[in-house]
Amino acid sequence: MPSSPCAPEEVRRVACVGAGVIGGGWVAHFLARGYDVTAWDPAPDAEEKLRRLVDAAWPALTQIGLADGASPDRLTVAATVEEAVADAQFVQESAPEKLELKRSLLARLDAAAPPGVVIASSTSGYPMTDMQTEAADPGRLVVGHPFNPPYLIPLVEVVGGEKTDAAAVEWASRFYKVAGKSVITMERELPGFIANRLQEALWREALHMVANGEATVKEIDDSITEGPGLRWAFMGPCLTFALAGGEGGMGHMLDHFGPSLKSPWTRLEAPELDDTLRAAMVDGCDEAAGSRTIAQLVAERDQGVIDVLRATGRLPRQRAEGTDAIPHTPSTMGDEK
Ligand SMILES: NC(=O)C1=CN([C@@H]2O[C@H](COP(=O)(O)OP(=O)(O)OC[C@H]3O[C@@H](n4cnc5c(N)ncnc54)[C@H](O)[C@@H]3O)[C@@H](O)[C@H]2O)C=CC1
Ligand SMILES: C[N+](C)(C)CC(=O)CC(=O)[O-]
């Protein structure tokens, strides 16, 4: 890959190829961050749908703050894919999740985009190694996996394929950060990346339960939104479970609940919980906690739950601010349902 024609901070023009749910969401995000955006999508009604999506997203984007000069008027819809990427400084591909289509489209984008410009795919799970097979310059192709909607959910997972240049991965990671995203740059390819691998595990169990009549869709959704989901908005599953071990943290949690990994709770194959895995989990949690004590983490978690409840309209302000706010929380939520 020739070196990128500009630094991530200098990018002004972005091309979005494929303008459905995710491509359209990317368009809205980049417009809100003040970029000129050129989009292309082969569907006959694509432009109308895209402009509708941007208009619908704009009030939320205005509420969270627009970049100077940001405007939906800075969107151009191109007649061909070649025209869309001709003077782009970054390309985001969000076409349907079909491997053959991704392969040929990425090769076409590579042939049409200026040399050195980084091209990212929104794929939900294909490794870039499998998608970059037909491109003349596979070195500039990276995965930039967003979350729906890309204009509100911060995370982008960035990873290259076997033929991707490390410089392209680094450039894309920096660019997404400059463009207001929260980035995880993965060192190695993993089908489904990190978050979808986790989401799919949960999803698989949800489908098992529904298929077997063990739980309803509502029960499954409520079990997350009224339960662990409140914690996950600000503290990940590992540190959350470390607190399940009380003052003993992750070590005690694993010794106490580890054997239940083999219980019939799950249909998934459980990993062998050997000493190495135990140590990796304990060390990882210690590192994530940093200088924070268990008590500090508990206070942080509790405050976070209150903030999320308040933010989602499930906690009246006066109760949240009282000293007895936490004991009242469950009945308050129940009242509102
Ligand atoms: N929907 C989601 O929640 C998420 C989807 N993704 C990924 O984003 C990508 C797009 O998915 P969605 O937006 O959900 O699909 P979608 O079906 O909403 O949009 C796909 C768009 O691509 C267009 N298209 C069809 N053939 C094309 C081609 N040859 N070149 C360019 N565009 C073409 C379609 O007209 C359509 O507008 C997929 O790779 C998907 O895995 C990633 C994160 C989340
Ligand atoms: C459903 N999905 C696998 C396409 C979801 C994602 O890839 C990310 C998300 O938005 O949750």
Short mmCIF file of N, CA and C in Angstrom, two decimals, residues 1 90-93 106 118-123 126 128 131-132 138-145 157-161 164-173 176:
data_model
loop_
_atom_site.label_atom_id
_atom_site.label_comp_id
_atom_site.label_asym_id
_atom_site.label_seq_id
_atom_site.Cartn_x
_atom_site.Cartn_y
_atom_site.Cartn_z
N MET A 1 0.85 -1.20 0.00
CA MET A 1 0.00 0.00 0.00
C MET A 1 0.88 1.24 0.00
N PHE A 90 -11.27 8.66 2.68
CA PHE A 90 -11.55 7.46 3.47
C PHE A 90 -12.81 6.84 2.90
N VAL A 91 -12.86 5.51 2.84
CA VAL A 91 -14.04 4.83 2.29
C VAL A 91 -14.57 3.84 3.33
N GLN A 92 -15.89 3.91 3.58
CA GLN A 92 -16.54 2.95 4.48
C GLN A 92 -17.53 2.13 3.66
N GLU A 93 -17.28 0.84 3.56
CA GLU A 93 -18.16 -0.06 2.78
C GLU A 93 -19.18 -0.71 3.73
N LEU A 106 -15.06 -4.89 -2.76
CA LEU A 106 -13.82 -4.33 -2.21
C LEU A 106 -12.75 -4.21 -3.30
N VAL A 118 -7.43 4.54 2.71
CA VAL A 118 -7.85 3.35 3.46
C VAL A 118 -9.33 3.06 3.20
N ILE A 119 -9.63 1.77 2.98
CA ILE A 119 -11.00 1.33 2.72
C ILE A 119 -11.39 0.37 3.85
N ALA A 120 -12.49 0.72 4.56
CA ALA A 120 -12.92 -0.10 5.70
C ALA A 120 -14.24 -0.78 5.39
N SER A 121 -14.38 -2.02 5.85
CA SER A 121 -15.64 -2.75 5.69
C SER A 121 -16.38 -2.80 7.02
N SER A 122 -17.70 -2.60 6.96
CA SER A 122 -18.53 -2.68 8.18
C SER A 122 -18.90 -4.12 8.53
N THR A 123 -18.38 -5.10 7.81
CA THR A 123 -18.80 -6.50 8.04
C THR A 123 -19.00 -6.83 9.52
N TYR A 126 -17.07 -11.31 8.92
CA TYR A 126 -16.09 -11.94 8.02
C TYR A 126 -14.70 -11.42 8.33
N MET A 128 -11.14 -10.09 7.39
CA MET A 128 -10.68 -9.38 6.19
C MET A 128 -9.86 -10.30 5.29
N MET A 131 -11.98 -11.57 2.72
CA MET A 131 -12.65 -10.61 1.83
C MET A 131 -11.68 -9.90 0.89
N GLN A 132 -10.38 -9.92 1.20
CA GLN A 132 -9.44 -9.10 0.43
C GLN A 132 -8.80 -9.87 -0.72
N PRO A 138 -4.49 -5.23 -1.45
CA PRO A 138 -5.21 -5.64 -0.23
C PRO A 138 -4.66 -4.97 1.03
N GLY A 139 -3.48 -4.35 0.89
CA GLY A 139 -2.81 -3.76 2.06
C GLY A 139 -3.61 -2.65 2.71
N ARG A 140 -4.50 -2.00 1.94
CA ARG A 140 -5.23 -0.86 2.50
C ARG A 140 -6.64 -1.21 2.98
N LEU A 141 -6.97 -2.52 2.96
CA LEU A 141 -8.32 -2.94 3.35
C LEU A 141 -8.36 -3.36 4.81
N VAL A 142 -9.26 -2.76 5.57
CA VAL A 142 -9.39 -3.09 6.99
C VAL A 142 -10.87 -3.34 7.32
N VAL A 143 -11.11 -4.00 8.43
CA VAL A 143 -12.48 -4.07 8.98
C VAL A 143 -12.64 -2.91 9.94
N GLY A 144 -13.79 -2.21 9.82
CA GLY A 144 -14.16 -1.19 10.81
C GLY A 144 -15.59 -1.51 11.20
N HIS A 145 -15.74 -2.41 12.19
CA HIS A 145 -17.07 -2.93 12.54
C HIS A 145 -17.78 -2.00 13.52
N GLU A 157 -14.76 -1.73 16.02
CA GLU A 157 -13.69 -2.72 16.15
C GLU A 157 -12.88 -2.69 14.85
N VAL A 158 -11.58 -2.45 14.99
CA VAL A 158 -10.72 -2.33 13.80
C VAL A 158 -9.74 -3.50 13.79
N VAL A 159 -9.66 -4.16 12.61
CA VAL A 159 -8.71 -5.27 12.49
C VAL A 159 -8.39 -5.46 11.01
N GLY A 160 -7.16 -5.86 10.74
CA GLY A 160 -6.76 -6.11 9.36
C GLY A 160 -6.80 -7.59 9.04
N GLY A 161 -6.52 -7.91 7.77
CA GLY A 161 -6.39 -9.30 7.36
C GLY A 161 -4.92 -9.65 7.20
N THR A 164 -3.24 -7.15 5.03
CA THR A 164 -3.40 -5.72 5.36
C THR A 164 -2.10 -5.18 5.96
N ASP A 165 -1.73 -3.97 5.53
CA ASP A 165 -0.55 -3.33 6.13
C ASP A 165 -0.89 -2.84 7.53
N ALA A 166 0.06 -3.01 8.44
CA ALA A 166 -0.16 -2.54 9.82
C ALA A 166 -0.45 -1.04 9.82
N ALA A 167 0.18 -0.32 8.85
CA ALA A 167 -0.01 1.14 8.80
C ALA A 167 -1.47 1.49 8.50
N ALA A 168 -2.15 0.65 7.71
CA ALA A 168 -3.56 0.93 7.37
C ALA A 168 -4.44 0.75 8.60
N VAL A 169 -4.13 -0.28 9.40
CA VAL A 169 -4.90 -0.53 10.63
C VAL A 169 -4.71 0.65 11.59
N GLU A 170 -3.47 1.08 11.70
CA GLU A 170 -3.14 2.19 12.59
C GLU A 170 -3.83 3.49 12.12
N TRP A 171 -3.76 3.71 10.79
CA TRP A 171 -4.37 4.92 10.23
C TRP A 171 -5.87 4.92 10.50
N ALA A 172 -6.55 3.77 10.23
CA ALA A 172 -8.00 3.68 10.40
C ALA A 172 -8.38 3.90 11.87
N SER A 173 -7.62 3.30 12.76
CA SER A 173 -7.92 3.44 14.20
C SER A 173 -7.85 4.91 14.60
N TYR A 176 -10.84 6.91 13.02
CA TYR A 176 -12.13 6.75 13.73
C TYR A 176 -12.12 7.55 15.04
#
